[in-house]
Tab-separated table of C-alpha atoms in Angstrom:
chain	number	residue	atom	x	y	z
A	252	UNK	CA	24.472	118.802	166.121
A	253	UNK	CA	23.248	116.956	169.185
A	254	UNK	CA	25.609	114.793	171.236
A	255	UNK	CA	26.251	113.840	174.837
A	256	UNK	CA	29.375	112.795	176.713
A	257	UNK	CA	27.672	109.667	178.088
A	258	UNK	CA	24.364	107.820	178.248
A	259	UNK	CA	22.204	107.546	181.337
A	260	UNK	CA	21.329	104.662	183.627
A	261	UNK	CA	17.762	104.422	184.866
A	262	UNK	CA	18.178	101.438	187.178
A	263	UNK	CA	18.852	98.825	184.473
A	264	UNK	CA	21.765	97.407	186.481
A	265	UNK	CA	20.727	98.708	189.885
A	266	UNK	CA	22.195	102.165	189.416
A	267	UNK	CA	21.202	105.628	188.284
A	268	UNK	CA	24.765	106.927	188.003
A	269	UNK	CA	27.016	106.952	184.966
A	270	UNK	CA	29.940	105.023	186.383
A	271	UNK	CA	29.240	101.361	185.626
A	272	UNK	CA	29.923	101.343	181.862
A	273	UNK	CA	27.039	99.134	180.794
A	274	UNK	CA	25.497	99.813	177.378
A	275	UNK	CA	22.860	102.228	178.700
A	276	UNK	CA	25.705	104.489	179.826
A	277	UNK	CA	27.918	103.978	176.781
A	278	UNK	CA	25.282	104.379	174.078
A	279	UNK	CA	25.437	108.041	173.082
A	280	UNK	CA	23.215	109.499	170.368
A	281	UNK	CA	24.834	111.718	167.782
A	282	UNK	CA	22.690	113.743	165.388
A	283	UNK	CA	24.373	115.938	162.781
A	284	UNK	CA	22.824	118.148	160.134
A	285	UNK	CA	25.710	119.596	158.162
A	286	UNK	CA	25.344	122.953	156.403
A	287	UNK	CA	23.310	122.255	153.289
A	288	UNK	CA	22.171	118.897	154.696
A	289	UNK	CA	22.955	115.476	153.316
A	290	UNK	CA	21.508	113.961	150.149
A	291	UNK	CA	19.812	111.290	152.291
A	292	UNK	CA	19.533	110.300	155.915
A	293	UNK	CA	22.628	108.369	156.972
A	294	UNK	CA	22.727	106.004	159.909
A	295	UNK	CA	26.089	104.761	161.126
A	296	UNK	CA	25.601	101.603	163.161
A	297	UNK	CA	27.952	99.989	165.617
A	298	UNK	CA	29.946	101.144	168.578
A	299	UNK	CA	32.327	103.882	167.602
A	300	UNK	CA	34.838	105.914	169.625
A	301	UNK	CA	34.174	109.515	170.630
A	302	UNK	CA	37.574	110.257	169.069
A	303	UNK	CA	35.689	110.163	165.750
A	304	UNK	CA	33.504	113.126	166.748
A	305	UNK	CA	35.930	115.978	165.951
A	306	UNK	CA	36.966	114.585	162.527
A	307	UNK	CA	33.254	114.097	161.728
A	308	UNK	CA	32.457	117.714	162.623
A	309	UNK	CA	35.340	118.922	160.469
A	310	UNK	CA	34.124	116.777	157.555
A	311	UNK	CA	30.582	118.112	157.962
A	312	UNK	CA	31.762	121.730	157.635
A	313	UNK	CA	34.125	120.938	154.764
A	314	UNK	CA	37.435	121.157	156.600
A	315	UNK	CA	40.175	118.528	156.621
A	316	UNK	CA	41.207	116.944	159.905
A	317	UNK	CA	44.801	117.743	160.885
A	318	UNK	CA	47.121	114.753	160.361
A	319	UNK	CA	47.895	114.689	164.097
A	320	UNK	CA	44.202	114.329	165.046
A	321	UNK	CA	43.166	110.920	166.345
A	322	UNK	CA	39.993	109.316	165.022
A	323	UNK	CA	38.377	109.297	161.603
A	324	UNK	CA	35.216	110.889	160.272
A	325	UNK	CA	32.035	108.833	160.488
A	326	UNK	CA	30.977	110.443	157.206
A	327	UNK	CA	30.916	109.336	154.535
A	328	UNK	CA	29.597	106.221	156.256
A	329	UNK	CA	31.995	103.456	157.102
A	330	UNK	CA	31.345	100.099	158.613
A	331	UNK	CA	31.284	100.307	162.423
A	332	UNK	CA	32.006	97.679	164.988
A	333	UNK	CA	35.599	96.760	164.169
A	334	UNK	CA	37.169	99.544	166.189
A	335	UNK	CA	37.850	98.715	169.841
A	336	UNK	CA	36.095	101.324	171.986
A	337	UNK	CA	37.638	101.955	175.398
A	338	UNK	CA	35.650	103.731	178.131
A	339	UNK	CA	36.711	104.658	181.652
A	340	UNK	CA	34.812	105.895	184.703
A	341	UNK	CA	35.085	106.375	188.434
A	342	UNK	CA	37.791	107.602	190.709
A	343	UNK	CA	41.242	106.951	189.266
A	344	UNK	CA	39.535	105.411	186.224
A	345	UNK	CA	38.698	102.385	188.385
A	346	UNK	CA	36.096	101.080	185.913
A	347	UNK	CA	37.129	100.266	182.365
A	348	UNK	CA	35.145	98.845	179.474
A	349	UNK	CA	36.175	97.581	176.072
A	350	UNK	CA	33.587	97.039	173.339
A	351	UNK	CA	34.561	95.346	170.104
A	352	UNK	CA	31.758	94.576	167.695
A	353	UNK	CA	29.122	92.561	169.568
A	354	UNK	CA	31.319	91.840	172.596
A	355	UNK	CA	32.083	93.772	175.777
A	356	UNK	CA	34.311	93.293	178.798
A	357	UNK	CA	34.124	95.413	181.935
A	358	UNK	CA	36.862	95.560	184.560
A	359	UNK	CA	36.080	97.066	187.953
A	360	UNK	CA	38.749	97.771	190.558
A	361	UNK	CA	38.998	94.975	193.141
A	362	UNK	CA	36.235	92.917	191.462
A	363	UNK	CA	36.333	90.103	188.918
A	364	UNK	CA	35.946	91.214	185.306
A	365	UNK	CA	32.672	90.780	183.414
A	366	UNK	CA	32.134	89.717	179.793
A	367	UNK	CA	28.995	90.017	177.686
A	368	UNK	CA	27.904	88.805	174.267
A	369	UNK	CA	25.850	91.844	173.234
A	370	UNK	CA	24.243	90.070	170.273
A	371	UNK	CA	22.863	87.231	172.416
A	372	UNK	CA	22.409	89.330	175.570
A	373	UNK	CA	21.825	93.020	174.696
A	374	UNK	CA	20.659	93.762	178.255
A	375	UNK	CA	23.976	92.485	179.687
A	376	UNK	CA	22.282	90.091	182.104
A	377	UNK	CA	24.502	87.002	181.622
A	378	UNK	CA	28.068	87.631	182.736
A	379	UNK	CA	30.127	85.002	180.940
A	380	UNK	CA	32.916	85.232	183.535
A	381	UNK	CA	30.709	84.279	186.490
A	382	UNK	CA	28.781	81.732	184.413
A	383	UNK	CA	32.046	79.857	183.847
A	384	UNK	CA	31.682	80.037	180.044
A	385	UNK	CA	34.491	82.490	179.272
A	386	UNK	CA	35.015	82.393	175.498
A	387	UNK	CA	38.366	83.003	173.818
A	388	UNK	CA	37.214	86.427	172.557
A	389	UNK	CA	36.703	87.579	176.170
A	390	UNK	CA	40.188	86.440	177.199
A	391	UNK	CA	41.663	88.269	174.187
A	392	UNK	CA	39.700	91.447	174.967
A	393	UNK	CA	40.767	91.371	178.632
A	394	UNK	CA	44.385	91.078	177.473
A	395	UNK	CA	43.820	93.991	175.074
A	396	UNK	CA	42.361	96.059	177.924
A	397	UNK	CA	45.451	95.323	180.030
A	398	UNK	CA	47.591	96.496	177.102
A	399	UNK	CA	45.553	99.718	176.830
A	400	UNK	CA	46.108	100.261	180.575
A	401	UNK	CA	49.866	99.722	180.212
A	402	UNK	CA	50.023	102.076	177.220
A	403	UNK	CA	48.008	104.712	179.093
A	404	UNK	CA	50.365	104.480	182.078
A	405	UNK	CA	53.339	105.049	179.760
A	406	UNK	CA	51.617	108.046	178.109
A	407	UNK	CA	50.744	109.486	181.534
A	408	UNK	CA	54.359	109.202	182.645
A	409	UNK	CA	55.555	110.992	179.491
A	410	UNK	CA	52.858	113.664	179.859
A	411	UNK	CA	53.787	114.306	183.498
A	412	UNK	CA	57.444	114.706	182.570
A	413	UNK	CA	56.615	116.972	179.606
A	414	UNK	CA	54.334	119.235	181.637
A	415	UNK	CA	56.600	119.859	184.635
A	416	UNK	CA	57.794	123.135	183.123
A	417	UNK	CA	54.281	124.501	182.596
A	418	UNK	CA	52.442	126.663	185.078
A	419	UNK	CA	49.798	124.900	187.200
A	420	UNK	CA	46.203	124.949	185.975
A	421	UNK	CA	43.929	127.712	187.254
A	422	UNK	CA	42.005	126.945	190.434
A	423	UNK	CA	38.258	126.425	190.069
A	424	UNK	CA	35.916	128.361	192.317
A	425	UNK	CA	34.234	126.459	195.192
A	426	UNK	CA	30.849	126.871	193.433
A	427	UNK	CA	32.149	125.306	190.217
A	428	UNK	CA	33.821	122.480	192.165
A	429	UNK	CA	30.583	121.790	194.055
A	430	UNK	CA	28.602	121.635	190.813
A	431	UNK	CA	31.157	119.295	189.192
A	432	UNK	CA	31.065	117.051	192.280
A	433	UNK	CA	27.255	116.934	192.206
A	434	UNK	CA	27.464	115.810	188.573
A	435	UNK	CA	30.029	113.143	189.458
A	436	UNK	CA	32.875	114.601	187.413
A	437	UNK	CA	35.241	115.287	190.340
A	438	UNK	CA	35.557	113.751	193.777
């Protein structure tokens, strides 16, 4: 299996980091060769959540996913693109993206949101918010993103209450912290 946690930017939108959540950073290849192989090469198209990775691995090795596990196996193939895919990046998750089928909205802290029609503009060059042509799908996706944010805040509050009785996490060594900072994972 070959997979990554994110794509890479090579200056497409003026950046070489992985914090802006444009397609070059969200598009992650996933190659799987299950034990014994597959009868034929299978390509699953569309934007799909990383939550589907663990159930897919379990399917590939012949194990059932636990009922409590989020996500569904990508194999056998299913139609992609109808699942909303939420991505977050930056300090305090300041950048958020929602992709649904051929549409994407990006919300950046303290900046106006952006909306892209990925079918008509795969390079994400025409921001429909700043062009003044905000379609109804973009308004609905921005509202859905706000709902995800509200739900996440509620889950965080429950998690913080539930974990008060647990011991604090182990401290990372200064070398490990420095390496994680250089990679952009901690600040």
